Amino acid sequence: MASLRCRRDPCGVICLILTYFSVFYADYVVIQYVLIPAYSDSVWCTLHGSVFNLILLLLLACHSKAVFSDPGMVPLPETAIDFSDLRSQSSRMNERGCEGWTVCSRCETYRPPRAHHCRVCQRCIRRMDHHCPWINNCVGELNQKYFIQFLFYTGMASLYSLVLVVSAWVWRIRSEREGDAEKEAEESPSKHLIV
Ligand SMILES: [Zn+2]
Ligand SMILES: [Zn+2]
């Protein structure tokens, strides 16, 4: 229920669509405007294209795991409990050594230490970090690993595409110097501009 409610957040849905659009657009630009013009007659085109797509595939896999997995929601009580009763019980629990357990006034549930209430998901999340619109989900105890992996692959894909742009440029300059100078002379300015 709560995860469905979470997915209905308009900002989260827009951010999700933007994330997928950015990934596919980056793939299109790198292949169409960097790899094919620079390495069209070389094995490097296939190699770089495969590695870049592998990184994007891992990125999307981690992203969907972070989106669709439970971030660690604290289960709701099966029956409504009187609040005054909850307060006295929690103080008794503290005496017994269960320190840090609190009562959420919004979803009326006992929550362990470091659990926080998310206003978007309308639930308490164990070890909540933040609510991330880019995964349209909370980052909590159970999906933090996937979220960090998603960030890692995003950084890796960005860095790799930067390296590809620079190396494609260097490759072009070198191939022009080695020969075909006359042949390339007419098209090279526009190709440099594309890179
Ligand atoms: Zn709560
Ligand atoms: Zn949330």
Short mmCIF file of C-alpha atoms and ligand atoms in Angstrom, two decimals:
data_model
loop_
_atom_site.label_atom_id
_atom_site.label_comp_id
_atom_site.label_asym_id
_atom_site.label_seq_id
_atom_site.Cartn_x
_atom_site.Cartn_y
_atom_site.Cartn_z
CA MET A 1 0.00 0.00 0.00
CA ALA A 2 2.60 2.49 1.09
CA SER A 3 4.92 1.66 -1.79
CA LEU A 4 2.03 2.24 -4.20
CA ARG A 5 1.31 5.56 -2.51
CA CYS A 6 5.00 6.38 -2.82
CA ARG A 7 5.01 5.67 -6.53
CA ARG A 8 2.06 8.01 -7.07
CA ASP A 9 4.16 11.00 -6.01
CA PRO A 10 4.14 13.19 -9.19
CA CYS A 11 7.61 14.66 -8.56
CA GLY A 12 9.04 11.16 -8.11
CA VAL A 13 7.42 9.87 -11.30
CA ILE A 14 8.76 12.84 -13.32
CA CYS A 15 12.25 12.33 -11.84
CA LEU A 16 12.09 8.60 -12.69
CA ILE A 17 11.19 9.37 -16.32
CA LEU A 18 13.98 12.00 -16.43
CA THR A 19 16.49 9.44 -15.09
CA TYR A 20 15.59 6.87 -17.78
CA PHE A 21 15.59 9.57 -20.48
CA SER A 22 19.07 10.81 -19.38
CA VAL A 23 20.53 7.30 -19.44
CA PHE A 24 19.19 6.47 -22.93
CA TYR A 25 20.09 9.90 -24.27
CA ALA A 26 23.67 9.55 -22.93
CA ASP A 27 23.91 6.14 -24.62
CA TYR A 28 22.65 7.57 -27.92
CA VAL A 29 25.04 10.56 -27.83
CA VAL A 30 28.10 8.49 -26.90
CA ILE A 31 27.48 5.92 -29.66
CA GLN A 32 26.16 8.22 -32.39
CA TYR A 33 28.34 11.30 -31.89
CA VAL A 34 31.49 10.05 -30.15
CA LEU A 35 32.21 6.40 -30.95
CA ILE A 36 30.90 6.01 -34.52
CA PRO A 37 32.52 9.18 -35.97
CA ALA A 38 35.84 8.56 -34.20
CA TYR A 39 36.33 4.78 -34.28
CA SER A 40 34.00 3.71 -37.09
CA ASP A 41 36.63 1.50 -38.78
CA SER A 42 38.23 0.17 -35.61
CA VAL A 43 37.58 -2.59 -33.06
CA TRP A 44 37.64 0.14 -30.34
CA CYS A 45 34.14 1.21 -31.39
CA THR A 46 32.66 -2.19 -30.45
CA LEU A 47 34.82 -2.51 -27.34
CA HIS A 48 34.07 0.93 -25.88
CA GLY A 49 30.40 0.62 -26.89
CA SER A 50 30.08 -2.75 -25.11
CA VAL A 51 31.82 -1.55 -21.92
CA PHE A 52 29.76 1.66 -21.80
CA ASN A 53 26.51 -0.27 -22.31
CA LEU A 54 27.52 -2.78 -19.64
CA ILE A 55 28.00 0.07 -17.14
CA LEU A 56 24.59 1.51 -18.10
CA LEU A 57 22.99 -1.93 -17.73
CA LEU A 58 24.45 -2.30 -14.20
CA LEU A 59 23.34 1.28 -13.42
CA LEU A 60 19.75 0.50 -14.49
CA ALA A 61 19.76 -2.82 -12.60
CA CYS A 62 20.82 -1.11 -9.34
CA HIS A 63 18.40 1.75 -9.98
CA SER A 64 15.41 -0.57 -10.42
CA LYS A 65 16.43 -2.55 -7.31
CA ALA A 66 16.53 0.74 -5.36
CA VAL A 67 13.16 1.81 -6.82
CA PHE A 68 11.19 -1.39 -6.29
CA SER A 69 12.68 -2.79 -3.09
CA ASP A 70 11.35 -2.09 0.39
CA PRO A 71 13.59 0.55 2.04
CA GLY A 72 12.86 -0.95 5.47
CA MET A 73 9.38 0.19 6.42
CA VAL A 74 8.43 -0.28 10.06
CA PRO A 75 5.32 -2.51 10.06
CA LEU A 76 2.10 -0.80 11.09
CA PRO A 77 0.29 -2.10 14.18
CA GLU A 78 -2.59 -4.39 13.28
CA THR A 79 -5.01 -2.60 15.59
CA ALA A 80 -5.23 1.05 16.54
CA ILE A 81 -3.57 1.67 19.90
CA ASP A 82 -4.37 4.34 22.44
CA PHE A 83 -1.55 6.89 22.58
CA SER A 84 -1.42 7.31 26.36
CA ASP A 85 -0.95 3.57 26.60
CA LEU A 86 1.87 3.71 24.04
CA ARG A 87 3.72 6.37 26.03
CA SER A 88 3.65 4.40 29.28
CA GLN A 89 4.66 1.20 27.45
CA SER A 90 7.60 2.90 25.76
CA SER A 91 8.86 4.23 29.12
CA ARG A 92 8.55 0.73 30.54
CA MET A 93 10.49 -0.59 27.55
CA ASN A 94 13.24 1.93 28.21
CA GLU A 95 13.50 0.67 31.77
CA ARG A 96 13.99 -2.82 30.41
CA GLY A 97 16.85 -1.64 28.23
CA CYS A 98 15.15 -1.11 24.84
CA GLU A 99 16.47 2.44 24.66
CA GLY A 100 15.87 4.62 21.68
CA TRP A 101 12.53 3.10 20.67
CA THR A 102 10.03 5.85 20.03
CA VAL A 103 6.41 6.20 19.01
CA CYS A 104 5.61 7.87 15.69
CA SER A 105 2.72 10.29 16.09
CA ARG A 106 1.88 10.12 12.38
CA CYS A 107 1.67 6.41 11.62
CA GLU A 108 1.12 5.40 15.26
CA THR A 109 3.73 2.70 15.42
CA TYR A 110 6.72 1.71 17.55
CA ARG A 111 9.93 2.42 15.70
CA PRO A 112 13.48 1.31 16.46
CA PRO A 113 16.35 3.78 16.98
CA ARG A 114 17.35 5.73 13.86
CA ALA A 115 13.98 5.14 12.20
CA HIS A 116 12.36 8.28 10.85
CA HIS A 117 9.00 9.15 9.39
CA CYS A 118 8.89 9.98 5.67
CA ARG A 119 6.19 12.44 4.71
CA VAL A 120 6.15 11.28 1.07
CA CYS A 121 5.91 7.55 1.80
CA GLN A 122 3.78 8.26 4.91
CA ARG A 123 5.59 5.50 6.78
CA CYS A 124 8.45 5.14 9.23
CA ILE A 125 11.64 3.85 7.59
CA ARG A 126 14.43 2.03 9.45
CA ARG A 127 17.78 3.87 9.25
CA MET A 128 16.24 6.41 6.90
CA ASP A 129 18.76 8.52 5.04
CA HIS A 130 16.47 10.64 2.85
CA HIS A 131 13.58 10.40 0.41
CA CYS A 132 15.13 10.41 -3.05
CA PRO A 133 12.89 11.59 -5.92
CA TRP A 134 15.34 10.09 -8.48
CA ILE A 135 14.43 6.60 -7.26
CA ASN A 136 10.92 7.64 -6.17
CA ASN A 137 11.57 5.85 -2.89
CA CYS A 138 13.18 6.31 0.49
CA VAL A 139 16.81 5.42 1.02
CA GLY A 140 16.77 3.22 4.10
CA GLU A 141 18.28 0.16 5.72
CA LEU A 142 17.31 -2.34 3.01
CA ASN A 143 17.95 -0.43 -0.23
CA GLN A 144 20.88 1.80 0.75
CA LYS A 145 23.31 -0.67 -0.84
CA TYR A 146 21.53 -0.48 -4.23
CA PHE A 147 21.33 3.32 -4.01
CA ILE A 148 25.09 3.64 -3.40
CA GLN A 149 25.78 1.19 -6.26
CA PHE A 150 23.50 3.28 -8.49
CA LEU A 151 25.50 6.42 -7.58
CA PHE A 152 28.77 4.58 -8.20
CA TYR A 153 27.75 3.41 -11.70
CA THR A 154 26.36 6.87 -12.53
CA GLY A 155 29.73 8.43 -11.63
CA MET A 156 31.53 5.71 -13.56
CA ALA A 157 29.36 6.22 -16.68
CA SER A 158 29.90 10.01 -16.52
CA LEU A 159 33.64 9.65 -16.12
CA TYR A 160 33.84 7.04 -18.88
CA SER A 161 31.88 9.19 -21.35
CA LEU A 162 34.19 12.14 -20.56
CA VAL A 163 37.25 9.94 -21.21
CA LEU A 164 35.64 8.75 -24.47
CA VAL A 165 35.01 12.31 -25.67
CA VAL A 166 38.61 13.36 -24.96
CA SER A 167 40.14 10.17 -26.39
CA ALA A 168 37.95 10.39 -29.52
CA TRP A 169 39.27 13.89 -30.09
CA VAL A 170 42.89 12.85 -29.55
CA TRP A 171 42.38 9.81 -31.81
CA ARG A 172 41.04 12.05 -34.59
CA ILE A 173 43.92 14.55 -34.31
CA ARG A 174 46.44 11.69 -34.40
CA SER A 175 44.83 9.95 -37.37
CA GLU A 176 44.79 13.26 -39.25
CA ARG A 177 48.48 13.79 -38.59
CA GLU A 178 49.39 10.25 -39.69
CA GLY A 179 47.86 10.68 -43.14
CA ASP A 180 44.68 11.38 -45.03
CA ALA A 181 45.37 15.03 -44.25
CA GLU A 182 44.11 16.18 -47.63
CA LYS A 183 41.10 13.88 -47.59
CA GLU A 184 40.00 14.94 -44.12
CA ALA A 185 40.80 18.60 -44.61
CA GLU A 186 37.33 19.47 -45.84
CA GLU A 187 35.30 17.65 -43.17
CA SER A 188 37.60 17.92 -40.14
CA PRO A 189 36.38 21.30 -38.79
CA SER A 190 32.78 20.11 -38.64
CA LYS A 191 33.83 16.79 -37.08
CA HIS A 192 35.86 18.61 -34.43
CA LEU A 193 32.85 20.75 -33.77
CA ILE A 194 30.67 17.65 -33.28
CA VAL A 195 33.14 16.18 -30.78
ZN ZN B 1 5.79 7.28 11.09
ZN ZN B 2 10.00 8.27 1.51
#
